[in-house]
Coordinates of C-alpha atoms and ligand atoms in Angstrom, one line a residue:
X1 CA 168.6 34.9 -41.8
X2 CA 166.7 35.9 -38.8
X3 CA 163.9 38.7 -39.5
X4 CA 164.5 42.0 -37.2
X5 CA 161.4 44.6 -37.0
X6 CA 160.8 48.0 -35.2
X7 CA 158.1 46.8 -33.6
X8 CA 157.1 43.0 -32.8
X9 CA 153.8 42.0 -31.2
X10 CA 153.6 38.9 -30.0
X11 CA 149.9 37.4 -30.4
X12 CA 147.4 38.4 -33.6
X13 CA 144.6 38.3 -30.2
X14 CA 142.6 41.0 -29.3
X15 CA 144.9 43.6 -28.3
X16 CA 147.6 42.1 -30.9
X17 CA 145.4 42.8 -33.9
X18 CA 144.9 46.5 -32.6
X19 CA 148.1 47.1 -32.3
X20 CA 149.4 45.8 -35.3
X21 CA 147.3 47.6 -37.5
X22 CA 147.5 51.3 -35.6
X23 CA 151.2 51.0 -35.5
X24 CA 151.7 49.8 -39.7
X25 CA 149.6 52.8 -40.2
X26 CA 153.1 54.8 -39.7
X27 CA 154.9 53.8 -43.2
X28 CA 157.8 54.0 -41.8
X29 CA 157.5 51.9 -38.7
X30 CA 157.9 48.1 -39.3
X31 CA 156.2 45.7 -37.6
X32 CA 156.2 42.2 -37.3
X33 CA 153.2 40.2 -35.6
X34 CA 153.6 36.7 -34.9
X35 CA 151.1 34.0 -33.7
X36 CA 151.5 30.7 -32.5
X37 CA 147.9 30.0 -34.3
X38 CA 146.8 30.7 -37.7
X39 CA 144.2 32.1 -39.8
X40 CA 140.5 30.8 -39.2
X41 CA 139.2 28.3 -41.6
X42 CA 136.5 27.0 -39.7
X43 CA 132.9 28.6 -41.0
X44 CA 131.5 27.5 -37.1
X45 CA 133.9 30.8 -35.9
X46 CA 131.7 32.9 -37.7
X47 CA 128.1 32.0 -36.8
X48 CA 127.0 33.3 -33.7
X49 CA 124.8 30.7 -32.6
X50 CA 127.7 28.4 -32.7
X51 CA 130.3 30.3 -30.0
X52 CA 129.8 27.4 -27.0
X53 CA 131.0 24.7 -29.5
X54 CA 134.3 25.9 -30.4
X55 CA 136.2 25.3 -27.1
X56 CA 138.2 22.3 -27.4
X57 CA 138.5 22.5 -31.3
X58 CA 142.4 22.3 -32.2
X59 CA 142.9 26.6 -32.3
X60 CA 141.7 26.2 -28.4
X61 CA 145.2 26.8 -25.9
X62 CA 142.5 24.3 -23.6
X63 CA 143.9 25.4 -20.3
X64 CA 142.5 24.2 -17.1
X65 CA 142.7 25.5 -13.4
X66 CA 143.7 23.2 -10.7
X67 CA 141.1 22.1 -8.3
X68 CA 138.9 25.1 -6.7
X69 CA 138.4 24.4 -3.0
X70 CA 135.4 26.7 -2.7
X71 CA 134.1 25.4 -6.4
X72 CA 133.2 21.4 -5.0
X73 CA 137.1 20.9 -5.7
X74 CA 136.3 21.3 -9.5
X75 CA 138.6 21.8 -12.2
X76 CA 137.9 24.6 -14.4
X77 CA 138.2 24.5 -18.1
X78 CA 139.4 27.9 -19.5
X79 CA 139.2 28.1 -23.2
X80 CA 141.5 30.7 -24.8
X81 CA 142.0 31.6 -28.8
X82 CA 144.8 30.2 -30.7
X83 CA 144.8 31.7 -33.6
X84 CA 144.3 34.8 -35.6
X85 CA 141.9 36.9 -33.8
X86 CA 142.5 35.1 -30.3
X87 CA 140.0 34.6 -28.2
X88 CA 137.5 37.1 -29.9
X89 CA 137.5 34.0 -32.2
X90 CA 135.8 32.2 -29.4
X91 CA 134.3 34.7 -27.1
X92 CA 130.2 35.2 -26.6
X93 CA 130.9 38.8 -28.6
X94 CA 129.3 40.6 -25.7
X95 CA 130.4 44.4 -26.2
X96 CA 130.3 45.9 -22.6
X97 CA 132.8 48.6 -21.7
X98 CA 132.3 48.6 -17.7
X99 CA 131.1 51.0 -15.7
X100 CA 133.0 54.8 -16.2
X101 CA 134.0 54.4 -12.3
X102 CA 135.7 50.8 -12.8
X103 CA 138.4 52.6 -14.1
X104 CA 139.4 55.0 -11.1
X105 CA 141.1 51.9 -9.8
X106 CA 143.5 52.2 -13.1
X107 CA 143.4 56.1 -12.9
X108 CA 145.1 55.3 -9.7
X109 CA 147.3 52.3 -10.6
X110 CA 148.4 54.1 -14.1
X111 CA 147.6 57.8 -14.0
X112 CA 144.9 59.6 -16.5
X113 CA 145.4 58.0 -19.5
X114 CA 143.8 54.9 -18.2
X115 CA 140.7 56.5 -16.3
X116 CA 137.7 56.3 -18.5
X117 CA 138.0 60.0 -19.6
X118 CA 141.1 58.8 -20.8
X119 CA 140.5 55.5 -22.1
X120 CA 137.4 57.0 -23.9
X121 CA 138.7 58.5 -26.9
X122 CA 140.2 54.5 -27.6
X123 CA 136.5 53.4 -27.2
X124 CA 135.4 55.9 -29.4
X125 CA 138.1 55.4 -31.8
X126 CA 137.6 51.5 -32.0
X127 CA 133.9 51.3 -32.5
X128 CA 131.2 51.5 -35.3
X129 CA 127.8 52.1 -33.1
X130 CA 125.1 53.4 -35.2
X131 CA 122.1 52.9 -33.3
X132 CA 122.0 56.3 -32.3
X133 CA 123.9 59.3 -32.1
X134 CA 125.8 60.1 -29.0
X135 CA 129.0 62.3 -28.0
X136 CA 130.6 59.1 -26.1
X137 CA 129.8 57.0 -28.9
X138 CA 132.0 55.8 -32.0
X139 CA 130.2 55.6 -35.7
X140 CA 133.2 54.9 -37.9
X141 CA 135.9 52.7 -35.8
X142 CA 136.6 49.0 -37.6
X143 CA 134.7 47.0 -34.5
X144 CA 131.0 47.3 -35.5
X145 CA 128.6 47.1 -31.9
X146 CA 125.1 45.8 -33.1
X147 CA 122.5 46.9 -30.9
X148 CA 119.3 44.0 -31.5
X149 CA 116.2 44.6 -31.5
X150 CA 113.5 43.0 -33.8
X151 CA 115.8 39.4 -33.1
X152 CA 115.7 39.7 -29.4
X153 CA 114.0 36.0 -27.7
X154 CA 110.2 36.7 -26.5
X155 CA 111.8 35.3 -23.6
X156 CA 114.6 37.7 -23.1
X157 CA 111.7 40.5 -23.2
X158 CA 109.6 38.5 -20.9
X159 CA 112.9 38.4 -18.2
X160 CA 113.4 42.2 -19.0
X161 CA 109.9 43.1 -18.1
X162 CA 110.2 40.8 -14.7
X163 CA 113.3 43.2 -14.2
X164 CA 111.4 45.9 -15.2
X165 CA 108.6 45.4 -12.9
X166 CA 111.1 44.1 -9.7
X167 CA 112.1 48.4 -10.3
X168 CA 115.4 47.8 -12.1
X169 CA 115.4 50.9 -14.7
X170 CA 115.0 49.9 -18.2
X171 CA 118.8 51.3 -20.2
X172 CA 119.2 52.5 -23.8
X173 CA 122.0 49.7 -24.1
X174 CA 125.1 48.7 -21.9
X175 CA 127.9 51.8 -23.1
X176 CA 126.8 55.2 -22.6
X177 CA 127.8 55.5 -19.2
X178 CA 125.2 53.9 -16.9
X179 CA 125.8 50.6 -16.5
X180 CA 122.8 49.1 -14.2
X181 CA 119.5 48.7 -16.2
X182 CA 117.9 46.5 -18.1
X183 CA 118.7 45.8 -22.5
X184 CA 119.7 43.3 -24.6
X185 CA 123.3 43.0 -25.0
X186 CA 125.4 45.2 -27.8
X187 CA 127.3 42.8 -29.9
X188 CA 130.4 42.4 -32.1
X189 CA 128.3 40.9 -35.1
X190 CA 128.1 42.3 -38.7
X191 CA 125.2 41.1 -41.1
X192 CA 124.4 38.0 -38.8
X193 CA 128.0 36.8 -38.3
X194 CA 130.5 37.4 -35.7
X195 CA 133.1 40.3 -36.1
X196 CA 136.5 39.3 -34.1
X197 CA 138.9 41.6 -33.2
X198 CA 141.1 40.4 -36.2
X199 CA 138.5 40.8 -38.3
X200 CA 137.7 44.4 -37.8
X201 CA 141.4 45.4 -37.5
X202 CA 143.2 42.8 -39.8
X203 CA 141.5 43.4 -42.5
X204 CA 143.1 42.2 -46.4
X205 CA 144.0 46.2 -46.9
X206 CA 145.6 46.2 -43.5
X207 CA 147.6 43.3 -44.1
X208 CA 148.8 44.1 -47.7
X209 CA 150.9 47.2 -46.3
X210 CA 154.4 46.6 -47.3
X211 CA 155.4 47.6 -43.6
X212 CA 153.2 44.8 -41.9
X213 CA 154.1 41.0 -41.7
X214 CA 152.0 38.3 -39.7
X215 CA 153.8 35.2 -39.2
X216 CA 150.9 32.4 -38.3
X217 CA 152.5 29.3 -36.4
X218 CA 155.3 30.7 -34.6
X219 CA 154.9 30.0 -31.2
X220 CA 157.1 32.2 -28.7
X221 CA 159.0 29.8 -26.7
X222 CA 161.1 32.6 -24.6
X223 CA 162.4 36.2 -25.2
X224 CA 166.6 36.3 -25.2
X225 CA 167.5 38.4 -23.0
X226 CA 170.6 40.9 -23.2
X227 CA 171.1 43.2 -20.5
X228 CA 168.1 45.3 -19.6
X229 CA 166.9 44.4 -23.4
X230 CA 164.9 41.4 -24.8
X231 CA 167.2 40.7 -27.9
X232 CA 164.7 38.5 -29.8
X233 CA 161.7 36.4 -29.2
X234 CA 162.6 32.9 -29.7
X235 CA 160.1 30.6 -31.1
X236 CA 159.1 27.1 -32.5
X237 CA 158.0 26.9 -35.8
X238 CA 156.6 23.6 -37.3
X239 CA 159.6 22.0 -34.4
X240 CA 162.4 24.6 -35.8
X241 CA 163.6 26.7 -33.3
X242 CA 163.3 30.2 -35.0
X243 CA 164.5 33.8 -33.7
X244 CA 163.1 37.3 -34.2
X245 CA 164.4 39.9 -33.5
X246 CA 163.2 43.9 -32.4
X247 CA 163.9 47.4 -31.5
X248 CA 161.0 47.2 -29.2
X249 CA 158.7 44.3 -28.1
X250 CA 154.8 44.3 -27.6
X251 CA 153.9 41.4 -25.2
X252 CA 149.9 40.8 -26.1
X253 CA 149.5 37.0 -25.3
X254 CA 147.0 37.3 -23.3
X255 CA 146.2 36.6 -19.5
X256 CA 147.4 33.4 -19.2
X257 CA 150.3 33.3 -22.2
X258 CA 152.0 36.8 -20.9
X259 CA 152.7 36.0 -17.6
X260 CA 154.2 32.5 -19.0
X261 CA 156.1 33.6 -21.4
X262 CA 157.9 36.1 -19.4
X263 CA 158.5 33.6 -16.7
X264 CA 160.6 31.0 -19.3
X265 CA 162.3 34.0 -20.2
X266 CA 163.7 34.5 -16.4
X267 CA 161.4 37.5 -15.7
X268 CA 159.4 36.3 -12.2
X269 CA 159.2 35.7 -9.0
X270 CA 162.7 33.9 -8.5
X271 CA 161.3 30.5 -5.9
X272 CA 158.6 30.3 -8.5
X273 CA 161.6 30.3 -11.0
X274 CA 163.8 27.9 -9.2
X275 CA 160.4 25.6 -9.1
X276 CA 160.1 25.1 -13.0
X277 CA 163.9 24.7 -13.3
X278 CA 164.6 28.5 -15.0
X279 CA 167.2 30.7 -13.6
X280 CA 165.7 34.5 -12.6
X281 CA 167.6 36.9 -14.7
X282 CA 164.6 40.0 -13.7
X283 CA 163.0 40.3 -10.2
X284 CA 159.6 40.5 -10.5
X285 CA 157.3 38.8 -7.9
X286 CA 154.0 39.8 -9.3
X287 CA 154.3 38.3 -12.7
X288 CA 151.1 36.0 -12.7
X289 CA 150.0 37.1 -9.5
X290 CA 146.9 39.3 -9.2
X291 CA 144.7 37.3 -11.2
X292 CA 141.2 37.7 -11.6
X293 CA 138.2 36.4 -13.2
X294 CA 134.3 36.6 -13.4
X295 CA 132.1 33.8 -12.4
X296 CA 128.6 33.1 -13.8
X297 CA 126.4 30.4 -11.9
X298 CA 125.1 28.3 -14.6
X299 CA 122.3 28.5 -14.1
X300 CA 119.3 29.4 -12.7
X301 CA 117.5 26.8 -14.8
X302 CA 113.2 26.8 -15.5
X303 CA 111.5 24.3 -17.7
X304 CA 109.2 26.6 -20.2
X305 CA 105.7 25.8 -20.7
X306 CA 105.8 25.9 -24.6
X307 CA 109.1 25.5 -26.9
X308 CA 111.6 27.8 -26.6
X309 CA 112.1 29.6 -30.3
X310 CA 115.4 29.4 -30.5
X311 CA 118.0 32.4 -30.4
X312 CA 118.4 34.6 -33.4
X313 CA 121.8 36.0 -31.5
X314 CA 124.2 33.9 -29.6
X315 CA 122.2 32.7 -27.1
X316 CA 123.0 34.5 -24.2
X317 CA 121.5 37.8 -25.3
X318 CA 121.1 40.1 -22.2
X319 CA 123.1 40.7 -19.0
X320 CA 121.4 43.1 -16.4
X321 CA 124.1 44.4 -14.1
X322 CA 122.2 45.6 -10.5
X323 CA 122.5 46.9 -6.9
X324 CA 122.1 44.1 -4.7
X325 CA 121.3 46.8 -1.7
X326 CA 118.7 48.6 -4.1
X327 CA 117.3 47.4 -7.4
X328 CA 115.9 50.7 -8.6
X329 CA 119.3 52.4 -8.1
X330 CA 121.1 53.0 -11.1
X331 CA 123.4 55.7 -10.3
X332 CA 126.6 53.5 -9.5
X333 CA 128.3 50.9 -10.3
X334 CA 126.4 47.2 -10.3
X335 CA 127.4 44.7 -7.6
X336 CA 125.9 41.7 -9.4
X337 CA 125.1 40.3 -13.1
X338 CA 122.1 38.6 -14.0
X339 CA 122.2 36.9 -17.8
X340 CA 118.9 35.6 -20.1
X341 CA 120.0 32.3 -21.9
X342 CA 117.8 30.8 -24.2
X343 CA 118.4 27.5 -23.4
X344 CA 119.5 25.4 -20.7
X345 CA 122.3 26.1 -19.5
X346 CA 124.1 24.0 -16.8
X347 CA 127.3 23.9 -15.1
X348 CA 129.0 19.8 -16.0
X349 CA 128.1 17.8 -13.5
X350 CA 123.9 19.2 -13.3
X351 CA 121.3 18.1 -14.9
X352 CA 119.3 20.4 -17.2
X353 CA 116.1 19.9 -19.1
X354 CA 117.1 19.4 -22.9
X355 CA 117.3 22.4 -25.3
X356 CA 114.0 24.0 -26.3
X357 CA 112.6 22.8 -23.3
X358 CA 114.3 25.3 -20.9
X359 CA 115.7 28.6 -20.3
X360 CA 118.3 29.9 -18.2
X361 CA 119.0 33.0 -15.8
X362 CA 122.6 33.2 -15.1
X363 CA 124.0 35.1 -12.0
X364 CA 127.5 36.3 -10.5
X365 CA 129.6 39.4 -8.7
X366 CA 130.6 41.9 -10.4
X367 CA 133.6 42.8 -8.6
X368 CA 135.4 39.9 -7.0
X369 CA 138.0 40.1 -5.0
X370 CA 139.1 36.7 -4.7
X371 CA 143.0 37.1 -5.9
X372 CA 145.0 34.2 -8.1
X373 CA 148.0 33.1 -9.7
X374 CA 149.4 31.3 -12.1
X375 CA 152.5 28.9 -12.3
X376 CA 154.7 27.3 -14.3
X377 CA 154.3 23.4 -14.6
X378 CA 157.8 23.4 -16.2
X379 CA 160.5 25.4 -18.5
X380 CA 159.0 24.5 -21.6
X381 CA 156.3 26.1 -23.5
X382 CA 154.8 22.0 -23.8
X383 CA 154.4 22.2 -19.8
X384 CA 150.8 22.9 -18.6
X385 CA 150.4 25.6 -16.5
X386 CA 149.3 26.0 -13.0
X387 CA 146.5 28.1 -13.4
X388 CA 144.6 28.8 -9.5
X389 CA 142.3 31.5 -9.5
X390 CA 141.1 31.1 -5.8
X391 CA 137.5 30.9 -6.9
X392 CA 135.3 32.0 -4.3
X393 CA 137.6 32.2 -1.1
X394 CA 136.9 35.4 -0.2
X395 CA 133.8 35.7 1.9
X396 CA 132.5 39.0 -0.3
X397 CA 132.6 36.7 -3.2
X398 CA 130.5 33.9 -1.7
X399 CA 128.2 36.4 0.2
X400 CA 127.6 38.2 -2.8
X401 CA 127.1 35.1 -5.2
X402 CA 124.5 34.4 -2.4
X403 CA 122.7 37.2 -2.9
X404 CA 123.0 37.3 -7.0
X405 CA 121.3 34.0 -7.2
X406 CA 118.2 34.8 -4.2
X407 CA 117.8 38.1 -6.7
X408 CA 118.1 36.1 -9.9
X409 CA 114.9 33.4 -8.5
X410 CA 113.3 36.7 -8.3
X411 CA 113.5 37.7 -11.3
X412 CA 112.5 34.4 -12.4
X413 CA 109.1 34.3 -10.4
X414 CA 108.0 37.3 -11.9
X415 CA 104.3 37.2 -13.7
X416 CA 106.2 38.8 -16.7
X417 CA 107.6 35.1 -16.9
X418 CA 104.1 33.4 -16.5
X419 CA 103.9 32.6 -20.0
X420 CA 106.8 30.9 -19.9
X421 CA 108.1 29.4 -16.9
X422 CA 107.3 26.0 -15.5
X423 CA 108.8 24.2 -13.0
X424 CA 111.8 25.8 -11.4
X425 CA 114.9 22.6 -12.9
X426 CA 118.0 24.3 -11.3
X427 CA 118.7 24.9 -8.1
X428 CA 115.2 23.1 -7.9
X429 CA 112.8 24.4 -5.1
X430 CA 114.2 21.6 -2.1
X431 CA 116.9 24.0 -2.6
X432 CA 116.2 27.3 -0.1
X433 CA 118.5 27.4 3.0
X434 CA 122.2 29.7 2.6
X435 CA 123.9 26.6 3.0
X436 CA 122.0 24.8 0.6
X437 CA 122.3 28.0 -2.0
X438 CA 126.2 28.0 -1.3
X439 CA 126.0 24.9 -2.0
X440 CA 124.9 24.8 -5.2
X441 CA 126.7 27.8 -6.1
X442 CA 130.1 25.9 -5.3
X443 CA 128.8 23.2 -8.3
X444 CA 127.2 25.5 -10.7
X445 CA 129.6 28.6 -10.8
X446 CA 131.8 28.2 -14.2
X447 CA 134.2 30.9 -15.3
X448 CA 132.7 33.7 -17.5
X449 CA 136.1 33.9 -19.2
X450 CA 137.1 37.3 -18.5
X451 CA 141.1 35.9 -17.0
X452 CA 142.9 39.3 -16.4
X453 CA 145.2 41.1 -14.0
X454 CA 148.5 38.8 -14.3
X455 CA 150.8 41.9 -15.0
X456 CA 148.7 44.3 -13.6
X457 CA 149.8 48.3 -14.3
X458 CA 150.9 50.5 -11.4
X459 CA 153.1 53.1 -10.2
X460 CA 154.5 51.5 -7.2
X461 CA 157.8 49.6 -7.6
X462 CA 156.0 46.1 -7.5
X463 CA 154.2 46.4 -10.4
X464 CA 154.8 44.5 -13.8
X465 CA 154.3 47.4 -16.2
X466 CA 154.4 51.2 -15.5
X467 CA 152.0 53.7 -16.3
X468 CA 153.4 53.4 -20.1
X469 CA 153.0 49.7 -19.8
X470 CA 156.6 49.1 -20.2
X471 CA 157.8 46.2 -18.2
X472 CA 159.8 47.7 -15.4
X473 CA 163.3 46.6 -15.3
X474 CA 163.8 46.0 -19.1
X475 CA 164.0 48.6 -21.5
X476 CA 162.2 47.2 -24.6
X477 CA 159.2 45.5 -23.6
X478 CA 155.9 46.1 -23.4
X479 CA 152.3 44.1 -22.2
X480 CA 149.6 45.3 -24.0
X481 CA 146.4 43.1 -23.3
X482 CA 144.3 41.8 -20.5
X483 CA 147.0 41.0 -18.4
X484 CA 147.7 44.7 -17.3
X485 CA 144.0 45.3 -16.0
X486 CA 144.5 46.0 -12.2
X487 CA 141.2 45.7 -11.1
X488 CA 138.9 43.6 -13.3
X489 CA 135.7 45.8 -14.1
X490 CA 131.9 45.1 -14.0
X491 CA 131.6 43.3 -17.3
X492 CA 132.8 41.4 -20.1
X493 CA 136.5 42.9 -20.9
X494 CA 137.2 42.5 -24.6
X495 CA 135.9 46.0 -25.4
X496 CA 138.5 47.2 -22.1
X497 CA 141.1 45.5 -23.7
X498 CA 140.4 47.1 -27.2
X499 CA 140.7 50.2 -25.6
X500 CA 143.8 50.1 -23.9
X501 CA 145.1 48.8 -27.1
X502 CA 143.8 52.0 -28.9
X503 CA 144.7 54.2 -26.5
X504 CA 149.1 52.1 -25.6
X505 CA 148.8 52.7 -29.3
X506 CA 148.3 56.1 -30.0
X507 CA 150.8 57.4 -27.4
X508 CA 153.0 55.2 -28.8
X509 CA 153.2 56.0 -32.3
X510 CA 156.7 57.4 -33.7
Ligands
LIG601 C1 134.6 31.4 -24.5 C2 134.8 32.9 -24.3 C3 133.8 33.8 -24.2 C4 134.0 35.1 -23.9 N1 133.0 36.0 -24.0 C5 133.3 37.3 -24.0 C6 132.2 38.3 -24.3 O1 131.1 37.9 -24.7 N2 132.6 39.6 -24.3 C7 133.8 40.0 -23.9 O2 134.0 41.2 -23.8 N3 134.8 39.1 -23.6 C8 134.6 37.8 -23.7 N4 135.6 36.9 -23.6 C9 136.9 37.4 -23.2 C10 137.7 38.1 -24.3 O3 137.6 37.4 -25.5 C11 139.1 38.2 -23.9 O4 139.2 38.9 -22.6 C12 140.0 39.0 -24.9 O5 139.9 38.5 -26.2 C13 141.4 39.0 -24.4 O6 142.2 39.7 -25.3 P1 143.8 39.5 -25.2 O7 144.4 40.3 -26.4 O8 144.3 39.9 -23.9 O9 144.1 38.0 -25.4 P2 143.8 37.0 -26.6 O10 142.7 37.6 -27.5 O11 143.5 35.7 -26.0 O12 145.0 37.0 -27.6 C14 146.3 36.4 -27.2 C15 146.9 35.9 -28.5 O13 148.2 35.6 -28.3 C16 148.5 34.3 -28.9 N5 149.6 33.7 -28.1 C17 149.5 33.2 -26.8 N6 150.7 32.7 -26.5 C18 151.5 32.8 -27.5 C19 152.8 32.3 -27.8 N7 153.5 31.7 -26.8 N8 153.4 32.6 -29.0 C20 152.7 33.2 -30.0 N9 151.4 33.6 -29.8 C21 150.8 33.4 -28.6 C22 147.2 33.6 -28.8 O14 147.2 32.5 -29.7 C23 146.2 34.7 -29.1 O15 146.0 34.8 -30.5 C24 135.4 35.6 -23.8 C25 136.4 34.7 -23.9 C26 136.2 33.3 -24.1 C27 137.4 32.4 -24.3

């Protein structure tokens, strides 16, 4: 018998596993969540120090870009979660909620509730901060943000004080507002191990309510449409075509698996359609359009005199977001990132001292405006996508990489650095005109895996989703997850997307 719900949320992800659990708090509301992944087994997913070797392991989706034209005609390999906690099962558990005036750009596309007055009491709601007190800040949310201190890298404090003495401002941490500054990064870890989304909102209690049913290995093939309605999602499990069915549907597959799976259900641009053999039954050009995504040059790599200690985080354990124009101005939003590794870290293809030998300072922009897509490669869910996020093709992007990485060998010249650094491995120092910086920026950038935008949120009558992030022209469905973003902002966007998962949530309980 096919199963029917109130509510069903398709992907346990990040958004997925908010939702699930703030709408099962209503008794009577029953919700069904299903996931083409299943429930971590793997200890690695838990320890920190271990996040760069899970992509490629079998609860990877392992998606790919075509070719990048302005990225040394690279392929880029985009690691997504499949499975219960989706890709904050994978993700660097950076906890950076962007800078308050990222979010005019939504206030615009989707009216108050998504400016970060009104995406603040979802922050607050979702987060357990105890470092200090603060009106902004949550104590008692599931999603515990770990401020370091003590376990901070001699070498991370030695690139901090090089920021520190370049002007930059030190900050308390990366979410009270201010956004440009030096500080360690604020982390999704609880007593040393990492803290996914699931784990933090899917907890055993949450699961055992009677109302609330996860279904691990169902992958959503297509949504049946009726009408204006989606009448069930239709899915393979274990090779059996399955169906469930819903009063309303809650679209939170992620960046990439959103826009597809609306597009095998007819929903799209219809020559895209016609392309991968599906008829259009909705019009709706911008579906996978308006992508967007961070880059991080990888890296900015210097032989260390002495061994590297090894990290006590996750490695990467400190991005300082700046003002290209004016390094001791903190009162806006950054333009560029700089990030501490501790270890080499090189973009495929380079060649980087080996570990405890080396450290790292990454670089990138902040606000790109380089615009992608993605594509079907076919109707099936089996057919790869075409995933093109126009790396580096606008000339702001490429000017401003230019500039992150000339400010990044700054920092790393320093004297606060003495101790440590040695001879400069990556770019290397033959390395000084534009062109020969542009260069190696085409073969070292490398995605900082922050995909978003690909059903982005506005009120005019191209959008995907409305301001209630219902998909326009259907009556039942909903996005709720990275793919609604309009405008990606300054950092990492897991703790955005937790957000506007809190905050879709709690105007849409019954
Ligand atoms: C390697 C890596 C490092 C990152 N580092 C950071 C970081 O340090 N800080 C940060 O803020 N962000 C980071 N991110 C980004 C962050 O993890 C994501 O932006 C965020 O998790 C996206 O949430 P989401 O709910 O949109 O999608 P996801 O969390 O990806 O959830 C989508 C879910 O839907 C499921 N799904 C997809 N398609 C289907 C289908 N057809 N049928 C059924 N289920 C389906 C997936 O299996 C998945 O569980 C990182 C990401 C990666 C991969």
């Amino acid at each position: 018998m096919a199963r029917h719900f109130d509510v069903l949320v398709i992907g346990a992800g990040s958004a997925g596993s908010v939702i699930a659990s703030r709408l099962s708090e209503d008794e009577t509301c029953k919700v069904g969540v299903i996931e083409a992944g299943h429930v971590p087994s793997d200890p690695a997913i838990a320890d920190p120090l271990k996040w760069t070797m899970l992509q490629g392991r079998d609860y990877d989706w392992a998606y790919r870009t075509v070719p990048q034209p302005y990225t040394a005609n690279r392929i880029h390999e985009w690691p997504r979660g499949r499975i219960v906690g989706g890709s904050s099962c994978l993700h660097a558990m950076a906890y950076v909620r962007g800078h308050p005036s990222d979010f005019d750009a939504w206030k615009e596309a989707g009216g108050e509730h998504w400016s970060y007055q009104g995406l603040l009491p979802g922050f607050i709601r979702s987060e357990a901060f105890t470092a200090f007190d603060a009106p902004t800040r949550g104590r008692s949310g599931p999603l515990d943000v770990f401020l370091p201190d003590d376990e901070v890298s001699p070498v991370v404090r030695a690139y901090i004080a090089a920021g520190n003495a370049l002007g930059i401002p030190p900050l308390t941490d990366h979410n009270s507002g201010e956004l440009i500054g030096t500080t360690p990064n604020s982390l999704n870890i609880r007593n040393g191990r990492r803290l996914s989304v699931a784990d933090a909102y899917l907890t055993a209690d949450v699961l055992a309510r009677k109302n609330l049913t996860l279904l691990t290995g169902y992958e959503v093939e297509h949504l049946a449409m009726e009408g204006d309605r989606a009448a069930a999602a239709v899915c393979v499990v274990d090779g059996v075509t399955q169906r469930v069915s819903a009063d309303r549907v809650v679209v939170c597959a992620g960046a990439v698996s959103t826009p597809l799976i609306l597009m095998r259900s007819g929903i799209g641009d219809p020559a895209v359609l016609k392309q991968a053999g599906i008829d259009c039954i909705s019009e709706r050009g911008e579906v996978g359009a308006n992508l967007q995504d961070h880059l991080l040059a990888l890296g900015n790599v210097y032989r260390s005199k002495k061994p590297v200690p090894p990290s006590r985080l996750q490695h990467s354990e400190s991005l300082m977001y700046l003002n290209s124009e004016n390094l001791s101005d903190s009162s806006g939003a950054p333009d560029i990132v700089l990030g501490c590794v501790v270890a080499p870290s090189a973009a495929e293809g380079l060649s980087a001292p080996a570990y405890g030998a080396a450290y790292t300072i990454l670089c990138g922009v902040t606000h790109p405006t380089s615009r992608g897509r993605i594509l079907l490669g076919g109707p099936g869910s089996n057919d790869r996508p075409i995933i093109d996020p126009h790396y580096l093709e606008t000339d702001h992007d490429r000017l401003t990489f230019r500039k992150a990485l000339k400010i990044a060998r700054e920092v790393g010249r320093q004297p606060a650095l003495d101790e440590w650094r040695g001879a400069e491995a990556l770019p290397g120092l033959d390395v000084q005109s534009d062109a020969e910086l542009d260069a190696f920026i085409a073969k070292a950038a490398s995605t900082h895996h922050h995909p978003a935008g690909t059903c982005r949120m506005g009120m005019d009558q191209d959008a995907v989703v409305n301001s209630d992030l219902r998909l326009n022209g259907i009556d039942n469905v909903y996005i709720v997850d990275a793919s609604v973003i309009p405008e990606i902002p300054s950092g990492p966007i897991n703790a955005a997307v937790v957000a506007i998962a809190e905050t879709w949530a709690a105007l849409n309980r019954a």
